[in-house]
PDB file of C-alpha atoms in Angstrom:
ATOM      1  CA  MET K   1      15.547   6.671  40.567  1.00 42.00           C
ATOM      2  CA  ARG K   2      17.178   9.296  42.723  1.00 46.00           C
ATOM      3  CA  ASN K   3      19.395  10.307  39.785  1.00 43.00           C
ATOM      4  CA  PHE K   4      16.273  10.704  37.656  1.00 38.00           C
ATOM      5  CA  PHE K   5      14.800  13.119  40.184  1.00 42.00           C
ATOM      6  CA  LEU K   6      17.977  15.056  40.711  1.00 40.00           C
ATOM      7  CA  GLY K   7      19.070  15.282  37.059  1.00 41.00           C
ATOM      8  CA  GLY K   8      18.157  18.437  35.232  1.00 39.00           C
ATOM      9  CA  ILE K   9      16.349  20.079  38.102  1.00 37.00           C
ATOM     10  CA  LEU K  10      15.410  23.743  37.681  1.00 37.00           C
ATOM     11  CA  THR K  11      15.375  25.413  41.102  1.00 39.00           C
ATOM     12  CA  MET K  12      13.294  28.360  42.161  1.00 40.00           C
ATOM     13  CA  ALA K  13      16.289  30.601  42.327  1.00 39.00           C
ATOM     14  CA  ALA K  14      17.323  29.923  38.713  1.00 39.00           C
ATOM     15  CA  PHE K  15      14.008  29.085  37.028  1.00 40.00           C
ATOM     16  CA  VAL K  16      14.052  28.940  33.229  1.00 40.00           C
ATOM     17  CA  CYS K  17      11.192  27.674  31.112  1.00 41.00           C
ATOM     18  CA  SER K  18       9.610  27.940  27.701  1.00 42.00           C
ATOM     19  CA  CYS K  19       8.187  31.100  26.264  1.00 46.00           C
ATOM     20  CA  GLY K  20       4.956  32.549  27.677  1.00 57.00           C
ATOM     21  CA  ASP K  21       3.695  34.983  30.252  1.00 77.00           C
ATOM     22  CA  LYS K  22       4.341  34.318  33.883  1.00 86.00           C
ATOM     23  CA  LYS K  23       1.371  33.434  36.056  1.00 92.00           C
ATOM     24  CA  ASN K  24       1.357  34.566  39.717  1.00 95.00           C
ATOM     25  CA  ILE K  25      -0.216  31.831  41.893  1.00 97.00           C
ATOM     26  CA  LYS K  26       0.784  33.242  45.268  1.00 97.00           C
ATOM     27  CA  ALA K  27      -2.856  33.622  46.292  1.00 97.00           C
ATOM     28  CA  TYR K  28      -3.347  29.850  46.014  1.00 98.00           C
ATOM     29  CA  TYR K  29      -0.857  29.030  48.764  1.00 98.00           C
ATOM     30  CA  PHE K  30      -1.957  29.235  52.379  1.00 98.00           C
ATOM     31  CA  PRO K  31      -3.304  32.713  53.295  1.00 97.00           C
ATOM     32  CA  ILE K  32      -0.153  33.827  55.082  1.00 94.00           C
ATOM     33  CA  ASN K  33      -1.401  37.297  56.042  1.00 92.00           C
ATOM     34  CA  ASP K  34      -4.548  35.717  57.602  1.00 94.00           C
ATOM     35  CA  LEU K  35      -2.757  33.185  59.717  1.00 97.00           C
ATOM     36  CA  LYS K  36      -1.066  35.416  62.248  1.00 95.00           C
ATOM     37  CA  ILE K  37      -3.463  34.192  64.955  1.00 93.00           C
ATOM     38  CA  GLY K  38      -3.116  30.572  63.826  1.00 96.00           C
ATOM     39  CA  GLN K  39      -5.626  28.170  62.275  1.00 97.00           C
ATOM     40  CA  VAL K  40      -6.226  24.431  62.320  1.00 98.00           C
ATOM     41  CA  TYR K  41      -6.851  22.648  59.036  1.00 98.00           C
ATOM     42  CA  GLU K  42      -8.697  19.361  59.450  1.00 98.00           C
ATOM     43  CA  TYR K  43      -8.272  16.856  56.587  1.00 98.00           C
ATOM     44  CA  GLU K  44      -9.928  13.562  55.892  1.00 98.00           C
ATOM     45  CA  THR K  45      -6.990  11.384  54.883  1.00 97.00           C
ATOM     46  CA  ALA K  46      -7.336   7.845  53.520  1.00 97.00           C
ATOM     47  CA  GLN K  47      -4.758   5.147  53.150  1.00 95.00           C
ATOM     48  CA  ASN K  48      -6.003   2.459  50.749  1.00 95.00           C
ATOM     49  CA  GLY K  49      -9.558   3.573  51.485  1.00 93.00           C
ATOM     50  CA  VAL K  50      -9.246   3.590  55.287  1.00 96.00           C
ATOM     51  CA  LYS K  51     -10.244   7.113  56.380  1.00 97.00           C
ATOM     52  CA  ARG K  52      -8.953   9.023  59.429  1.00 97.00           C
ATOM     53  CA  PRO K  53      -8.815  12.654  60.385  1.00 97.00           C
ATOM     54  CA  GLU K  54      -5.488  14.544  60.248  1.00 97.00           C
ATOM     55  CA  TYR K  55      -4.811  17.986  61.588  1.00 98.00           C
ATOM     56  CA  TRP K  56      -2.429  20.780  60.609  1.00 98.00           C
ATOM     57  CA  TYR K  57      -1.882  23.939  62.662  1.00 98.00           C
ATOM     58  CA  PHE K  58      -0.585  26.876  60.597  1.00 98.00           C
ATOM     59  CA  LYS K  59       0.655  30.136  62.095  1.00 98.00           C
ATOM     60  CA  THR K  60       2.484  33.058  60.472  1.00 97.00           C
ATOM     61  CA  LEU K  61       5.571  34.379  62.320  1.00 95.00           C
ATOM     62  CA  ASP K  62       6.653  37.862  61.272  1.00 92.00           C
ATOM     63  CA  ARG K  63      10.268  38.327  62.217  1.00 88.00           C
ATOM     64  CA  ASP K  64      12.566  41.314  61.689  1.00 82.00           C
ATOM     65  CA  THR K  65      14.596  39.409  59.083  1.00 84.00           C
ATOM     66  CA  ALA K  66      11.838  37.475  57.260  1.00 91.00           C
ATOM     67  CA  LEU K  67       8.263  36.134  57.171  1.00 95.00           C
ATOM     68  CA  TYR K  68       7.774  32.503  58.216  1.00 97.00           C
ATOM     69  CA  LEU K  69       4.925  30.016  58.238  1.00 97.00           C
ATOM     70  CA  ALA K  70       5.092  27.433  60.923  1.00 98.00           C
ATOM     71  CA  ALA K  71       3.146  24.187  60.533  1.00 98.00           C
ATOM     72  CA  THR K  72       2.511  21.424  63.056  1.00 98.00           C
ATOM     73  CA  ASN K  73       1.001  18.073  61.953  1.00 98.00           C
ATOM     74  CA  TYR K  74      -1.098  15.954  64.365  1.00 97.00           C
ATOM     75  CA  ASP K  75      -2.413  12.435  63.694  1.00 96.00           C
ATOM     76  CA  HIS K  76      -5.885  11.053  64.446  1.00 95.00           C
ATOM     77  CA  GLN K  77      -4.831  10.530  68.072  1.00 94.00           C
ATOM     78  CA  PHE K  78      -3.618  14.131  68.404  1.00 96.00           C
ATOM     79  CA  ALA K  79       0.022  13.102  68.633  1.00 94.00           C
ATOM     80  CA  VAL K  80       2.630  15.390  66.867  1.00 95.00           C
ATOM     81  CA  VAL K  81       3.908  13.859  63.680  1.00 95.00           C
ATOM     82  CA  GLN K  82       6.049  16.626  62.220  1.00 97.00           C
ATOM     83  CA  ILE K  83       6.853  20.288  62.593  1.00 98.00           C
ATOM     84  CA  ARG K  84       8.188  22.450  59.825  1.00 97.00           C
ATOM     85  CA  SER K  85       9.120  26.077  59.288  1.00 97.00           C
ATOM     86  CA  GLU K  86       8.801  27.779  55.848  1.00 97.00           C
ATOM     87  CA  GLN K  87      10.298  31.085  54.805  1.00 97.00           C
ATOM     88  CA  VAL K  88       8.222  33.263  52.476  1.00 96.00           C
ATOM     89  CA  VAL K  89      10.422  34.896  49.842  1.00 95.00           C
ATOM     90  CA  ALA K  90       9.673  37.076  46.796  1.00 93.00           C
ATOM     91  CA  ASN K  91       9.126  34.182  44.346  1.00 93.00           C
ATOM     92  CA  GLY K  92       7.940  31.331  46.550  1.00 96.00           C
ATOM     93  CA  VAL K  93       8.151  29.396  49.813  1.00 97.00           C
ATOM     94  CA  LEU K  94      11.294  27.614  51.084  1.00 97.00           C
ATOM     95  CA  ALA K  95      11.572  25.040  53.843  1.00 97.00           C
ATOM     96  CA  ARG K  96      13.956  26.173  56.578  1.00 97.00           C
ATOM     97  CA  GLU K  97      13.545  23.595  59.426  1.00 97.00           C
ATOM     98  CA  TYR K  98      11.915  20.180  59.519  1.00 97.00           C
ATOM     99  CA  TYR K  99      11.402  17.975  62.559  1.00 97.00           C
ATOM    100  CA  LEU K 100       9.871  14.509  62.582  1.00 96.00           C
ATOM    101  CA  TYR K 101       8.555  12.488  65.536  1.00 95.00           C
ATOM    102  CA  GLU K 102       9.042   8.710  65.698  1.00 89.00           C
ATOM    103  CA  PRO K 103       8.522   6.146  68.435  1.00 83.00           C
ATOM    104  CA  ASP K 104      11.708   5.082  70.306  1.00 77.00           C
ATOM    105  CA  THR K 105      11.007   1.484  71.282  1.00 73.00           C
ATOM    106  CA  THR K 106      14.060   1.340  73.544  1.00 74.00           C
ATOM    107  CA  GLU K 107      12.811   4.231  75.770  1.00 73.00           C
ATOM    108  CA  GLY K 108       9.100   3.839  75.108  1.00 73.00           C
ATOM    109  CA  LYS K 109       8.489   7.444  74.051  1.00 82.00           C
ATOM    110  CA  MET K 110       8.403   9.668  70.983  1.00 86.00           C
ATOM    111  CA  ARG K 111      11.733  11.148  69.798  1.00 91.00           C
ATOM    112  CA  GLN K 112      12.098  14.364  67.961  1.00 94.00           C
ATOM    113  CA  ILE K 113      14.418  14.033  64.887  1.00 95.00           C
ATOM    114  CA  LYS K 114      15.730  16.945  62.989  1.00 96.00           C
ATOM    115  CA  ALA K 115      15.848  16.326  59.265  1.00 97.00           C
ATOM    116  CA  GLU K 116      18.585  17.639  56.995  1.00 97.00           C
ATOM    117  CA  LEU K 117      17.194  19.749  54.186  1.00 97.00           C
ATOM    118  CA  LEU K 118      19.091  19.136  50.927  1.00 97.00           C
ATOM    119  CA  SER K 119      16.720  21.092  48.599  1.00 96.00           C
ATOM    120  CA  ALA K 120      14.150  23.499  49.997  1.00 96.00           C
ATOM    121  CA  ASP K 121      11.626  24.396  47.267  1.00 96.00           C
ATOM    122  CA  VAL K 122       8.093  24.012  48.597  1.00 97.00           C
ATOM    123  CA  PHE K 123       5.802  26.214  46.413  1.00 97.00           C
ATOM    124  CA  PRO K 124       6.443  28.664  43.575  1.00 96.00           C
ATOM    125  CA  PHE K 125       4.670  31.983  43.259  1.00 95.00           C
ATOM    126  CA  GLU K 126       5.496  32.514  39.564  1.00 93.00           C
ATOM    127  CA  VAL K 127       5.014  29.824  36.960  1.00 92.00           C
ATOM    128  CA  ARG K 128       4.752  29.567  33.170  1.00 83.00           C
ATOM    129  CA  ASP K 129       3.994  25.937  32.286  1.00 73.00           C
ATOM    130  CA  SER K 130       4.542  22.347  33.344  1.00 68.00           C
ATOM    131  CA  LEU K 131       8.238  22.299  32.240  1.00 74.00           C
ATOM    132  CA  GLY K 132       9.473  24.071  35.384  1.00 83.00           C
ATOM    133  CA  VAL K 133      10.305  21.583  38.175  1.00 90.00           C
ATOM    134  CA  PHE K 134      10.620  22.472  41.864  1.00 95.00           C
ATOM    135  CA  LEU K 135      12.686  20.133  43.978  1.00 96.00           C
ATOM    136  CA  PHE K 136      12.249  19.324  47.696  1.00 97.00           C
ATOM    137  CA  LYS K 137      14.558  16.829  49.427  1.00 97.00           C
ATOM    138  CA  LEU K 138      15.320  15.826  53.023  1.00 97.00           C
ATOM    139  CA  GLN K 139      17.070  13.027  54.848  1.00 96.00           C
ATOM    140  CA  TYR K 140      17.234  11.863  58.465  1.00 95.00           C
ATOM    141  CA  HIS K 141      18.324   9.081  60.682  1.00 93.00           C
ATOM    142  CA  PRO K 142      15.320   7.053  62.040  1.00 88.00           C
ATOM    143  CA  ALA K 143      14.912   6.791  65.810  1.00 83.00           C
ATOM    144  CA  VAL K 144      15.213   2.902  65.822  1.00 81.00           C
ATOM    145  CA  ASP K 145      18.394   2.889  63.725  1.00 84.00           C
ATOM    146  CA  SER K 146      20.732   5.832  63.680  1.00 83.00           C
ATOM    147  CA  SER K 147      23.082   4.033  61.337  1.00 87.00           C
ATOM    148  CA  SER K 148      20.576   4.124  58.426  1.00 91.00           C
ATOM    149  CA  THR K 149      19.180   7.085  56.483  1.00 94.00           C
ATOM    150  CA  ASN K 150      15.646   7.677  55.366  1.00 94.00           C
ATOM    151  CA  TYR K 151      15.021  10.200  52.571  1.00 95.00           C
ATOM    152  CA  VAL K 152      12.180  11.935  50.777  1.00 96.00           C
ATOM    153  CA  ILE K 153      12.557  13.427  47.306  1.00 97.00           C
ATOM    154  CA  ARG K 154       9.618  15.406  45.902  1.00 97.00           C
ATOM    155  CA  ASN K 155       9.251  17.175  42.563  1.00 96.00           C
ATOM    156  CA  ARG K 156       6.363  19.602  41.956  1.00 96.00           C
ATOM    157  CA  ARG K 157       5.329  21.174  38.661  1.00 95.00           C
ATOM    158  CA  TYR K 158       2.457  23.441  37.747  1.00 96.00           C
ATOM    159  CA  LEU K 159      -0.293  21.768  35.713  1.00 95.00           C
ATOM    160  CA  GLY K 160      -2.805  24.624  35.313  1.00 94.00           C
ATOM    161  CA  LYS K 161      -6.337  24.940  36.656  1.00 96.00           C
ATOM    162  CA  ALA K 162      -8.070  22.320  38.788  1.00 97.00           C
ATOM    163  CA  PRO K 163     -11.804  22.020  39.414  1.00 97.00           C
ATOM    164  CA  ASP K 164     -13.348  24.437  41.868  1.00 98.00           C
ATOM    165  CA  PHE K 165     -13.347  23.228  45.472  1.00 98.00           C
ATOM    166  CA  ASP K 166     -16.557  23.339  47.518  1.00 98.00           C
ATOM    167  CA  PHE K 167     -15.927  24.468  51.065  1.00 98.00           C
ATOM    168  CA  ASP K 168     -18.339  25.978  53.627  1.00 95.00           C
ATOM    169  CA  GLY K 169     -20.882  26.596  50.958  1.00 95.00           C
ATOM    170  CA  LYS K 170     -18.511  28.497  48.678  1.00 97.00           C
ATOM    171  CA  LYS K 171     -16.653  27.535  45.533  1.00 98.00           C
ATOM    172  CA  TYR K 172     -12.921  28.275  45.465  1.00 98.00           C
ATOM    173  CA  PRO K 173     -10.876  28.355  42.181  1.00 98.00           C
ATOM    174  CA  CYS K 174      -7.952  25.950  42.286  1.00 98.00           C
ATOM    175  CA  VAL K 175      -4.600  25.196  40.620  1.00 97.00           C
ATOM    176  CA  ARG K 176      -3.030  21.788  40.144  1.00 97.00           C
ATOM    177  CA  MET K 177       0.496  20.761  41.009  1.00 97.00           C
ATOM    178  CA  GLY K 178       1.795  17.488  39.654  1.00 97.00           C
ATOM    179  CA  VAL K 179       3.855  15.493  42.201  1.00 97.00           C
ATOM    180  CA  ARG K 180       6.489  12.821  41.727  1.00 96.00           C
ATOM    181  CA  GLU K 181       7.887  11.435  44.956  1.00 96.00           C
ATOM    182  CA  VAL K 182      10.407   8.911  46.127  1.00 95.00           C
ATOM    183  CA  VAL K 183      10.613   7.628  49.745  1.00 95.00           C
ATOM    184  CA  GLY K 184      13.398   5.303  50.718  1.00 93.00           C
ATOM    185  CA  ASN K 185      16.102   4.109  53.079  1.00 91.00           C
ATOM    186  CA  GLU K 186      19.854   3.867  52.472  1.00 89.00           C
ATOM    187  CA  LYS K 187      21.428   0.818  54.132  1.00 83.00           C
ATOM    188  CA  GLU K 188      22.267  -2.725  53.326  1.00 69.00           C
ATOM    189  CA  GLY K 189      18.991  -4.228  52.194  1.00 70.00           C
ATOM    190  CA  SER K 190      17.605  -0.739  51.452  1.00 81.00           C
ATOM    191  CA  TRP K 191      14.194  -0.059  49.934  1.00 86.00           C
ATOM    192  CA  GLU K 192      12.564   2.646  47.841  1.00 90.00           C
ATOM    193  CA  ALA K 193       9.025   3.496  46.803  1.00 92.00           C
ATOM    194  CA  GLU K 194       8.014   5.726  43.939  1.00 95.00           C
ATOM    195  CA  GLY K 195       4.837   7.796  43.989  1.00 95.00           C
ATOM    196  CA  ILE K 196       2.993   9.970  41.498  1.00 97.00           C
ATOM    197  CA  GLY K 197      -0.042  12.162  42.019  1.00 97.00           C
ATOM    198  CA  GLU K 198      -1.586  15.634  42.209  1.00 97.00           C
ATOM    199  CA  GLU K 199      -2.133  18.411  44.705  1.00 98.00           C
ATOM    200  CA  TRP K 200      -4.939  21.029  44.441  1.00 98.00           C
ATOM    201  CA  TYR K 201      -4.449  24.463  45.989  1.00 98.00           C
ATOM    202  CA  ALA K 202      -7.481  26.764  46.403  1.00 98.00           C
ATOM    203  CA  ARG K 203      -7.310  30.520  46.190  1.00 98.00           C
ATOM    204  CA  GLY K 204      -7.481  31.919  49.767  1.00 97.00           C
ATOM    205  CA  LEU K 205      -7.263  28.472  51.415  1.00 98.00           C
ATOM    206  CA  GLY K 206      -4.067  26.661  50.414  1.00 98.00           C
ATOM    207  CA  LEU K 207      -3.765  22.890  50.037  1.00 98.00           C
ATOM    208  CA  VAL K 208      -7.291  21.418  49.876  1.00 98.00           C
ATOM    209  CA  TYR K 209      -6.780  18.030  48.141  1.00 98.00           C
ATOM    210  CA  TYR K 210      -4.132  15.516  47.119  1.00 98.00           C
ATOM    211  CA  LYS K 211      -3.924  11.975  45.872  1.00 97.00           C
ATOM    212  CA  LYS K 212      -0.765   9.882  45.422  1.00 97.00           C
ATOM    213  CA  ASN K 213      -0.218   6.355  44.163  1.00 96.00           C
ATOM    214  CA  PHE K 214       2.880   4.489  45.215  1.00 94.00           C
ATOM    215  CA  ASN K 215       4.365   1.364  43.662  1.00 88.00           C
ATOM    216  CA  GLN K 216       1.715   1.186  40.888  1.00 84.00           C
ATOM    217  CA  GLY K 217      -1.283   1.508  43.187  1.00 84.00           C
ATOM    218  CA  LYS K 218      -0.192  -0.770  45.995  1.00 90.00           C
ATOM    219  CA  LEU K 219      -0.416   2.243  48.340  1.00 94.00           C
ATOM    220  CA  VAL K 220      -2.920   5.013  47.676  1.00 96.00           C
ATOM    221  CA  LEU K 221      -2.979   8.152  49.827  1.00 96.00           C
ATOM    222  CA  GLU K 222      -5.768  10.680  49.456  1.00 98.00           C
ATOM    223  CA  SER K 223      -6.619  13.735  51.609  1.00 98.00           C
ATOM    224  CA  THR K 224      -9.384  16.381  51.476  1.00 98.00           C
ATOM    225  CA  LEU K 225      -9.852  19.516  53.538  1.00 98.00           C
ATOM    226  CA  ARG K 226     -12.987  19.206  55.690  1.00 98.00           C
ATOM    227  CA  ALA K 227     -12.868  22.078  58.191  1.00 98.00           C
ATOM    228  CA  ARG K 228     -10.901  25.029  59.630  1.00 98.00           C
ATOM    229  CA  TYR K 229     -11.085  26.317  63.169  1.00 98.00           C
ATOM    230  CA  PRO K 230      -8.923  27.829  65.971  1.00 97.00           C
ATOM    231  CA  MET K 231      -6.495  25.795  68.087  1.00 97.00           C
ATOM    232  CA  SER K 232      -8.885  25.963  71.000  1.00 97.00           C
ATOM    233  CA  GLU K 233     -11.306  23.663  69.082  1.00 97.00           C
ATOM    234  CA  LEU K 234      -8.586  21.144  68.449  1.00 98.00           C
ATOM    235  CA  GLU K 235      -7.726  21.125  72.158  1.00 97.00           C
ATOM    236  CA  LYS K 236     -11.387  20.374  72.960  1.00 96.00           C
ATOM    237  CA  LYS K 237     -11.338  17.464  70.554  1.00 95.00           C
ATOM    238  CA  ALA K 238      -8.159  16.085  72.137  1.00 95.00           C
ATOM    239  CA  LYS K 239      -9.658  16.295  75.667  1.00 94.00           C
ATOM    240  CA  GLN K 240     -12.826  14.444  74.505  1.00 90.00           C
TER     241      GLN K 240
END
């Protein structure tokens, strides 16, 4: 399965596809210029139909050398799940740092784990058709077993327009990204799960919807953007 994902990959830096005019879809990624003061995105996320809120805090960091988008993910209990840093380049967005948080049962606390990024493509700004594939891959050692390796391999490809997304009384045009994903563990008795799905990105908003099916529907993940607000509002929710 991993060879299938890695074989024949066309990266953002050397993207070649069939004939046709390029489409610029930069405006459909998160509004980087509007996130300098930071914004919380609240999603309604369902796992096999069980719904819970999930929160992402996005903030643009303008450095001398580059422009970055920092993203912190909180679960329904307001615990940090992951932190990532993305660099905005001329033709897309690349992952630069990725931290995961897992419970350490031996010490009874959450442990920060730095993942190793093996392929950094997150979102392309220029596309032609669905033949171009953009690869993201990371691996890390879980907190409970440093001798094993967990990995995520994700392919994205442009699929054209998606239905408009209704948000705060306004309709936003969207584009679709097809997603193929493998999550697994490398060790004796290792396991691997394959997923397939779609992501919708709205112009001026960013990611507003996704749905993924793993292992032929045994696990279904679905998420929809419900609200945006400043970090102070999330802090109020956490205190309550």
